[in-house]
Tab-separated table of N, CA, C and O in Angstrom:
chain	number	residue	atom	x	y	z
A	1	MET	N	1.108	-1.328	-0.150
A	1	MET	CA	-0.427	-0.340	-0.068
A	1	MET	C	0.980	1.196	0.127
A	1	MET	O	1.579	1.455	0.916
A	2	SER	N	0.419	2.094	-0.910
A	2	SER	CA	1.101	3.622	-0.718
A	2	SER	C	0.911	4.496	0.371
A	2	SER	O	0.393	4.141	1.675
A	3	ASP	N	-0.419	5.353	-0.337
A	3	ASP	CA	-0.868	6.743	0.405
A	3	ASP	C	-2.197	6.363	0.691
A	3	ASP	O	-3.265	6.502	0.143
A	4	THR	N	-2.198	5.661	1.655
A	4	THR	CA	-3.990	4.839	1.884
A	4	THR	C	-4.080	5.107	3.381
A	4	THR	O	-3.618	5.810	4.328
A	5	ASP	N	-5.356	5.657	3.556
A	5	ASP	CA	-6.381	6.015	4.846
A	5	ASP	C	-6.806	4.548	5.303
A	5	ASP	O	-7.442	3.777	4.368
A	6	ASP	N	-7.256	4.548	7.196
A	6	ASP	CA	-7.998	3.365	6.969
A	6	ASP	C	-9.726	3.794	6.909
A	6	ASP	O	-10.172	5.343	7.635
A	7	PHE	N	-10.716	3.550	6.505
A	7	PHE	CA	-11.816	3.789	5.910
A	7	PHE	C	-12.855	2.248	7.024
A	7	PHE	O	-12.454	1.397	6.854
A	8	LEU	N	-13.894	3.592	7.987
A	8	LEU	CA	-14.508	1.775	8.495
A	8	LEU	C	-16.081	2.228	7.319
A	8	LEU	O	-16.645	3.497	7.468
A	9	ILE	N	-16.898	0.869	7.090
A	9	ILE	CA	-18.255	1.462	6.525
A	9	ILE	C	-19.462	0.464	7.321
A	9	ILE	O	-18.950	-0.903	7.548
A	10	LEU	N	-20.237	1.158	7.696
A	10	LEU	CA	-21.183	0.504	7.856
A	10	LEU	C	-22.061	-0.146	6.576
A	10	LEU	O	-22.928	0.936	5.577
A	11	ARG	N	-22.483	-1.293	6.596
A	11	ARG	CA	-23.506	-1.811	6.029
A	11	ARG	C	-25.067	-2.349	6.134
A	11	ARG	O	-24.729	-3.600	7.059
A	12	GLU	N	-25.270	-1.607	6.287
A	12	GLU	CA	-26.984	-1.928	6.507
A	12	GLU	C	-27.822	-2.129	6.118
A	12	GLU	O	-28.163	-2.409	4.601
A	13	LEU	N	-28.409	-3.711	6.187
A	13	LEU	CA	-29.044	-3.939	5.000
A	13	LEU	C	-30.757	-3.714	5.655
A	13	LEU	O	-30.863	-4.580	6.896
A	14	PRO	N	-31.851	-4.155	4.204
A	14	PRO	CA	-32.878	-3.935	4.734
A	14	PRO	C	-33.440	-5.321	4.988
A	14	PRO	O	-34.290	-4.992	6.128
A	15	GLU	N	-32.976	-5.897	4.530
A	15	GLU	CA	-33.703	-7.136	5.353
A	15	GLU	C	-32.824	-8.648	6.013
A	15	GLU	O	-31.700	-8.656	5.078
A	16	PRO	N	-33.027	-9.306	6.981
A	16	PRO	CA	-31.445	-10.584	7.600
A	16	PRO	C	-31.360	-10.874	6.497
A	16	PRO	O	-32.211	-11.586	5.536
A	17	ILE	N	-30.477	-11.549	6.051
A	17	ILE	CA	-29.257	-12.314	5.197
A	17	ILE	C	-28.724	-14.148	6.111
A	17	ILE	O	-29.007	-13.863	6.847
A	18	THR	N	-29.158	-14.769	5.116
A	18	THR	CA	-28.023	-16.167	5.839
A	18	THR	C	-26.180	-15.957	5.784
A	18	THR	O	-26.030	-14.965	4.653
A	19	GLU	N	-26.059	-17.066	6.136
A	19	GLU	CA	-25.020	-16.962	5.662
A	19	GLU	C	-24.384	-17.411	4.640
A	19	GLU	O	-23.174	-16.709	4.348
A	20	ASP	N	-25.088	-17.843	3.602
A	20	ASP	CA	-24.575	-17.955	2.473
A	20	ASP	C	-25.024	-16.828	1.292
A	20	ASP	O	-23.877	-16.528	0.922
A	21	ASP	N	-25.570	-16.903	1.990
A	21	ASP	CA	-25.772	-14.637	1.333
A	21	ASP	C	-24.095	-13.910	1.699
A	21	ASP	O	-24.235	-13.426	0.865
A	22	LEU	N	-24.026	-13.988	2.609
A	22	LEU	CA	-22.608	-13.369	3.017
A	22	LEU	C	-21.551	-13.483	2.301
A	22	LEU	O	-20.770	-12.893	2.057
A	23	ASP	N	-21.375	-15.314	2.182
A	23	ASP	CA	-20.367	-15.516	1.638
A	23	ASP	C	-20.284	-15.144	0.106
A	23	ASP	O	-19.383	-15.276	-0.272
A	24	ALA	N	-21.487	-15.187	0.058
A	24	ALA	CA	-21.793	-14.805	-2.002
A	24	ALA	C	-21.062	-13.297	-1.566
A	24	ALA	O	-20.564	-13.112	-3.098
A	25	ALA	N	-21.157	-12.656	-0.706
A	25	ALA	CA	-21.319	-11.011	-1.132
A	25	ALA	C	-19.843	-10.714	-1.053
A	25	ALA	O	-19.073	-10.186	-1.230
A	26	ALA	N	-19.031	-11.803	0.261
A	26	ALA	CA	-17.663	-11.770	0.052
A	26	ALA	C	-16.983	-12.345	-1.190
A	26	ALA	O	-15.592	-11.667	-0.957
A	27	GLU	N	-17.348	-13.320	-1.630
A	27	GLU	CA	-16.759	-13.299	-2.867
A	27	GLU	C	-16.808	-12.104	-3.625
A	27	GLU	O	-16.375	-12.012	-4.274
A	28	ALA	N	-17.906	-11.488	-4.382
A	28	ALA	CA	-18.691	-10.561	-4.972
A	28	ALA	C	-17.350	-9.148	-4.606
A	28	ALA	O	-16.657	-8.939	-5.391
A	29	SER	N	-17.354	-8.867	-3.058
A	29	SER	CA	-16.500	-8.164	-2.884
A	29	SER	C	-14.745	-8.648	-3.318
A	29	SER	O	-14.156	-7.280	-3.410
A	30	GLY	N	-14.425	-9.450	-2.821
A	30	GLY	CA	-13.220	-9.873	-3.313
A	30	GLY	C	-12.537	-10.019	-4.447
A	30	GLY	O	-11.725	-9.419	-5.173
A	31	GLU	N	-13.464	-10.290	-5.653
A	31	GLU	CA	-13.493	-10.130	-6.836
A	31	GLU	C	-12.898	-8.812	-7.713
A	31	GLU	O	-12.852	-8.434	-8.299
A	32	THR	N	-14.443	-7.881	-7.000
A	32	THR	CA	-14.132	-6.725	-7.355
A	32	THR	C	-13.251	-5.780	-6.754
A	32	THR	O	-12.147	-5.317	-7.323
A	33	LEU	N	-12.286	-6.224	-5.645
A	33	LEU	CA	-11.169	-5.514	-4.998
A	33	LEU	C	-10.180	-6.111	-5.954
A	33	LEU	O	-9.090	-5.168	-6.094
A	34	SER	N	-10.174	-7.202	-6.478
A	34	SER	CA	-9.127	-7.541	-7.064
A	34	SER	C	-8.922	-6.619	-8.841
A	34	SER	O	-7.670	-6.109	-8.985
A	35	ALA	N	-10.481	-6.374	-9.496
A	35	ALA	CA	-10.217	-5.930	-9.947
A	35	ALA	C	-9.761	-4.940	-10.165
A	35	ALA	O	-9.241	-3.510	-11.069
A	36	LEU	N	-10.579	-3.898	-8.947
A	36	LEU	CA	-10.006	-2.412	-8.688
A	36	LEU	C	-8.093	-2.359	-9.021
A	36	LEU	O	-7.878	-1.165	-9.487
A	37	ARG	N	-7.974	-3.386	-8.604
A	37	ARG	CA	-6.416	-3.217	-8.089
A	37	ARG	C	-5.648	-3.499	-9.345
A	37	ARG	O	-4.875	-2.679	-9.755
A	38	GLU	N	-6.810	-4.427	-10.004
A	38	GLU	CA	-5.685	-4.120	-11.655
A	38	GLU	C	-5.897	-3.305	-12.302
A	38	GLU	O	-5.082	-2.878	-13.747
A	39	GLU	N	-6.730	-2.374	-12.046
A	39	GLU	CA	-7.115	-0.945	-12.643
A	39	GLU	C	-6.110	0.153	-12.127
A	39	GLU	O	-6.079	1.155	-12.375
A	40	GLY	N	-5.193	-0.658	-10.807
A	40	GLY	CA	-4.386	0.572	-10.510
A	40	GLY	C	-5.257	1.512	-9.132
A	40	GLY	O	-4.557	2.377	-8.325
A	41	VAL	N	-6.586	0.417	-8.734
A	41	VAL	CA	-6.934	1.442	-7.322
A	41	VAL	C	-5.851	1.155	-6.650
A	41	VAL	O	-6.430	-0.305	-6.050
A	42	ASP	N	-5.732	2.262	-5.138
A	42	ASP	CA	-5.053	1.462	-3.714
A	42	ASP	C	-6.125	1.297	-3.315
A	42	ASP	O	-6.765	1.990	-2.555
A	43	ILE	N	-6.519	-0.435	-2.725
A	43	ILE	CA	-7.697	-0.667	-2.024
A	43	ILE	C	-7.296	-2.195	-1.483
A	43	ILE	O	-7.003	-2.761	-2.327
A	44	ARG	N	-7.589	-2.034	0.006
A	44	ARG	CA	-7.551	-3.449	0.509
A	44	ARG	C	-8.451	-3.663	2.005
A	44	ARG	O	-8.617	-2.641	2.144
A	45	TRP	N	-9.300	-4.544	1.652
A	45	TRP	CA	-10.363	-5.164	2.920
A	45	TRP	C	-9.357	-5.106	3.917
A	45	TRP	O	-8.355	-6.444	4.151
A	46	VAL	N	-9.299	-4.936	5.097
A	46	VAL	CA	-8.389	-5.571	6.693
A	46	VAL	C	-9.562	-6.565	7.303
A	46	VAL	O	-9.084	-7.430	7.375
A	47	ASP	N	-10.562	-6.089	8.401
A	47	ASP	CA	-11.557	-6.938	8.061
A	47	ASP	C	-13.228	-6.617	8.343
A	47	ASP	O	-13.149	-5.453	8.099
A	48	SER	N	-14.099	-7.329	9.084
A	48	SER	CA	-15.603	-7.334	9.102
A	48	SER	C	-15.997	-7.351	10.156
A	48	SER	O	-15.576	-8.709	10.717
A	49	GLU	N	-16.828	-6.946	11.169
A	49	GLU	CA	-17.523	-7.549	11.988
A	49	GLU	C	-18.757	-7.810	11.728
A	49	GLU	O	-19.455	-6.922	10.908
A	50	VAL	N	-19.968	-8.779	11.945
A	50	VAL	CA	-21.047	-8.937	11.284
A	50	VAL	C	-21.950	-8.882	12.164
A	50	VAL	O	-21.734	-8.695	13.845
A	51	LEU	N	-23.665	-8.233	11.945
A	51	LEU	CA	-24.325	-7.472	12.896
A	51	LEU	C	-25.268	-8.620	12.351
A	51	LEU	O	-25.132	-8.531	11.609
A	52	THR	N	-25.983	-8.939	13.815
A	52	THR	CA	-26.976	-9.806	13.860
A	52	THR	C	-28.315	-9.343	14.387
A	52	THR	O	-27.942	-8.344	15.421
A	53	ASP	N	-29.020	-9.849	13.972
A	53	ASP	CA	-30.856	-9.774	14.969
A	53	ASP	C	-30.512	-10.961	16.174
A	53	ASP	O	-29.506	-11.804	15.884
A	54	GLU	N	-32.067	-10.746	16.823
A	54	GLU	CA	-31.807	-11.442	18.290
A	54	GLU	C	-31.933	-12.991	17.789
A	54	GLU	O	-31.719	-13.899	18.415
A	55	ASP	N	-32.836	-12.964	16.214
A	55	ASP	CA	-32.656	-14.338	15.769
A	55	ASP	C	-31.466	-15.616	14.853
A	55	ASP	O	-31.614	-16.340	14.714
A	56	GLY	N	-30.440	-14.177	15.009
A	56	GLY	CA	-28.981	-15.078	14.286
A	56	GLY	C	-29.132	-14.253	12.695
A	56	GLY	O	-27.778	-14.721	12.132
A	57	GLY	N	-30.189	-13.610	12.103
A	57	GLY	CA	-29.994	-13.255	11.208
A	57	GLY	C	-29.303	-12.484	10.761
A	57	GLY	O	-28.724	-11.313	11.671
A	58	ILE	N	-28.270	-12.404	9.760
A	58	ILE	CA	-27.477	-11.110	9.630
A	58	ILE	C	-28.511	-9.684	8.971
A	58	ILE	O	-28.679	-9.840	8.167
A	59	VAL	N	-27.814	-8.890	9.705
A	59	VAL	CA	-28.533	-7.437	9.305
A	59	VAL	C	-27.572	-6.114	8.715
A	59	VAL	O	-27.960	-5.515	8.320
A	60	GLY	N	-26.258	-6.452	8.330
A	60	GLY	CA	-25.239	-5.617	8.586
A	60	GLY	C	-23.801	-6.229	9.027
A	60	GLY	O	-23.748	-6.809	9.109
A	61	THR	N	-22.830	-5.039	8.324
A	61	THR	CA	-21.363	-5.644	8.724
A	61	THR	C	-20.991	-3.983	9.023
A	61	THR	O	-21.605	-2.980	8.705
A	62	PHE	N	-20.129	-4.161	9.550
A	62	PHE	CA	-19.299	-2.787	10.289
A	62	PHE	C	-17.506	-3.483	9.331
A	62	PHE	O	-16.858	-4.570	9.844
A	63	CYS	N	-17.207	-2.583	8.042
A	63	CYS	CA	-15.984	-3.535	7.633
A	63	CYS	C	-15.278	-2.303	7.509
A	63	CYS	O	-14.975	-1.011	7.501
A	64	HIS	N	-14.216	-2.894	7.404
A	64	HIS	CA	-12.548	-1.625	7.737
A	64	HIS	C	-11.936	-2.148	6.383
A	64	HIS	O	-11.307	-3.373	6.257
A	65	TYR	N	-11.686	-0.957	5.673
A	65	TYR	CA	-10.485	-1.080	4.759
A	65	TYR	C	-9.340	-0.125	4.842
A	65	TYR	O	-9.458	1.456	5.307
A	66	GLN	N	-8.308	-0.251	3.915
A	66	GLN	CA	-7.152	0.515	3.612
A	66	GLN	C	-7.168	0.692	1.888
A	66	GLN	O	-7.437	0.220	1.147
A	67	ALA	N	-7.813	2.722	2.083
A	67	ALA	CA	-7.768	2.715	0.449
A	67	ALA	C	-6.989	4.102	0.511
A	67	ALA	O	-7.094	4.763	1.116
A	68	GLU	N	-7.412	4.458	-0.642
A	68	GLU	CA	-6.157	5.324	-1.437
A	68	GLU	C	-7.579	7.388	-1.086
A	68	GLU	O	-7.101	7.694	-0.996
A	69	SER	N	-9.199	6.351	-1.278
A	69	SER	CA	-9.799	7.486	-0.631
A	69	SER	C	-11.521	7.073	-0.691
A	69	SER	O	-11.453	6.108	-1.217
A	70	GLU	N	-12.343	7.634	-0.374
A	70	GLU	CA	-13.788	7.185	-0.068
A	70	GLU	C	-14.092	7.189	-0.975
A	70	GLU	O	-15.007	5.967	-1.358
A	71	GLU	N	-13.662	7.975	-2.432
A	71	GLU	CA	-14.222	7.267	-3.684
A	71	GLU	C	-13.910	6.365	-4.111
A	71	GLU	O	-14.788	4.912	-4.681
A	72	ALA	N	-12.777	5.434	-3.736
A	72	ALA	CA	-12.203	3.840	-3.772
A	72	ALA	C	-13.169	3.201	-3.033
A	72	ALA	O	-13.754	2.227	-3.763
A	73	VAL	N	-13.574	3.759	-1.796
A	73	VAL	CA	-14.468	2.392	-0.983
A	73	VAL	C	-16.061	2.624	-1.524
A	73	VAL	O	-16.606	1.586	-1.492
A	74	ARG	N	-16.502	3.552	-2.552
A	74	ARG	CA	-17.613	3.841	-2.423
A	74	ARG	C	-18.015	3.190	-3.975
A	74	ARG	O	-18.661	2.623	-4.084
A	75	GLU	N	-16.625	2.983	-4.571
A	75	GLU	CA	-16.524	2.625	-5.931
A	75	GLU	C	-16.856	0.823	-6.146
A	75	GLU	O	-17.212	0.656	-6.839
A	76	HIS	N	-15.697	0.369	-5.203
A	76	HIS	CA	-15.767	-1.374	-4.612
A	76	HIS	C	-17.216	-1.439	-4.343
A	76	HIS	O	-18.180	-2.387	-4.772
A	77	ALA	N	-18.006	-0.910	-3.246
A	77	ALA	CA	-19.356	-0.936	-3.209
A	77	ALA	C	-20.518	-0.811	-3.936
A	77	ALA	O	-20.909	-2.033	-4.436
A	78	GLU	N	-20.673	-0.077	-4.876
A	78	GLU	CA	-21.312	-0.296	-6.338
A	78	GLU	C	-21.532	-0.883	-6.830
A	78	GLU	O	-22.282	-2.030	-7.288
A	79	ARG	N	-19.852	-1.552	-7.305
A	79	ARG	CA	-19.387	-2.607	-8.656
A	79	ARG	C	-19.564	-3.890	-7.489
A	79	ARG	O	-19.992	-4.999	-8.574
A	80	ALA	N	-19.951	-3.738	-6.524
A	80	ALA	CA	-19.947	-5.565	-6.061
A	80	ALA	C	-21.533	-5.284	-5.476
A	80	ALA	O	-21.106	-6.778	-4.785
A	81	GLY	N	-22.126	-4.500	-5.767
A	81	GLY	CA	-23.401	-4.597	-4.860
A	81	GLY	C	-23.598	-4.770	-3.553
A	81	GLY	O	-24.782	-5.053	-3.342
A	82	LEU	N	-22.656	-4.274	-2.946
A	82	LEU	CA	-22.824	-4.036	-0.854
A	82	LEU	C	-23.461	-2.288	-0.858
A	82	LEU	O	-23.187	-1.275	-1.679
A	83	PRO	N	-24.126	-2.788	0.229
A	83	PRO	CA	-24.705	-1.572	0.594
A	83	PRO	C	-23.657	-0.579	1.144
A	83	PRO	O	-22.500	-1.029	1.751
A	84	ALA	N	-23.496	0.923	1.211
A	84	ALA	CA	-22.568	1.760	1.871
A	84	ALA	C	-23.228	2.951	2.868
A	84	ALA	O	-23.271	3.283	2.310
A	85	THR	N	-24.088	1.982	3.844
A	85	THR	CA	-24.450	3.340	4.253
A	85	THR	C	-23.987	4.247	4.938
A	85	THR	O	-24.053	5.617	4.502
A	86	LYS	N	-22.670	4.039	5.588
A	86	LYS	CA	-21.709	5.159	6.112
A	86	LYS	C	-20.487	5.448	5.752
A	86	LYS	O	-20.322	4.070	6.221
A	87	VAL	N	-19.711	5.550	5.161
A	87	VAL	CA	-18.466	5.890	4.771
A	87	VAL	C	-17.319	6.618	5.492
A	87	VAL	O	-17.945	7.955	6.386
A	88	ALA	N	-16.203	6.521	6.773
A	88	ALA	CA	-16.066	7.374	7.618
A	88	ALA	C	-14.337	7.181	7.738
A	88	ALA	O	-14.428	5.768	7.685
A	89	ARG	N	-13.598	7.947	7.959
A	89	ARG	CA	-12.088	7.740	8.346
A	89	ARG	C	-12.064	7.133	9.094
A	89	ARG	O	-12.979	7.485	10.446
A	90	ARG	N	-11.266	6.231	9.830
A	90	ARG	CA	-10.987	5.386	10.919
A	90	ARG	C	-10.262	6.775	11.736
A	90	ARG	O	-9.322	7.120	11.535
A	91	GLY	N	-11.002	6.681	12.927
A	91	GLY	CA	-10.139	7.179	14.191
A	91	GLY	C	-9.306	6.806	15.160
A	91	GLY	O	-8.979	5.542	14.700
A	92	GLU	N	-8.848	7.017	16.054
A	92	GLU	CA	-7.707	6.602	17.215
A	92	GLU	C	-8.889	5.596	18.083
A	92	GLU	O	-9.790	5.612	18.158
A	93	GLN	N	-8.748	4.534	18.243
A	93	GLN	CA	-8.865	3.107	18.625
A	93	GLN	C	-9.239	3.461	20.050
A	93	GLN	O	-8.573	3.622	20.942
A	94	LEU	N	-10.386	3.488	20.495
A	94	LEU	CA	-10.597	2.932	22.112
A	94	LEU	C	-10.350	1.431	22.072
A	94	LEU	O	-10.618	0.419	21.649
A	95	SER	N	-9.224	1.440	24.003
A	95	SER	CA	-9.298	0.155	24.243
A	95	SER	C	-10.511	-0.181	25.321
A	95	SER	O	-10.889	0.747	25.980
A	96	GLY	N	-10.700	-1.454	25.466
A	96	GLY	CA	-11.904	-1.921	26.096
A	96	GLY	C	-10.746	-2.416	27.718
A	96	GLY	O	-10.010	-1.918	28.117
A	97	GLU	N	-12.118	-2.883	28.498
A	97	GLU	CA	-10.952	-3.258	29.862
A	97	GLU	C	-10.321	-4.616	30.132
A	97	GLU	O	-10.375	-4.780	28.761
């Protein structure tokens, strides 16, 4: 990575999805990341946290990316068919107990 920033993306889903749906979304995301990098876009997925409802349905994710710009993050989401409800630069991390 050259000159990148850390971004956090909230992906809210209108209805709960299954683990299989999540796996398909992850595959589409990976393919899109590869395509963007081949085009010279500096972007990398770091990790994600999965959000669930009381029944275990997946209702969203918080994703951490390193990218050259917010536009690159939004382009990735659009091409991969993923929601990007909120995109923000990552601030200082807080420590737990």
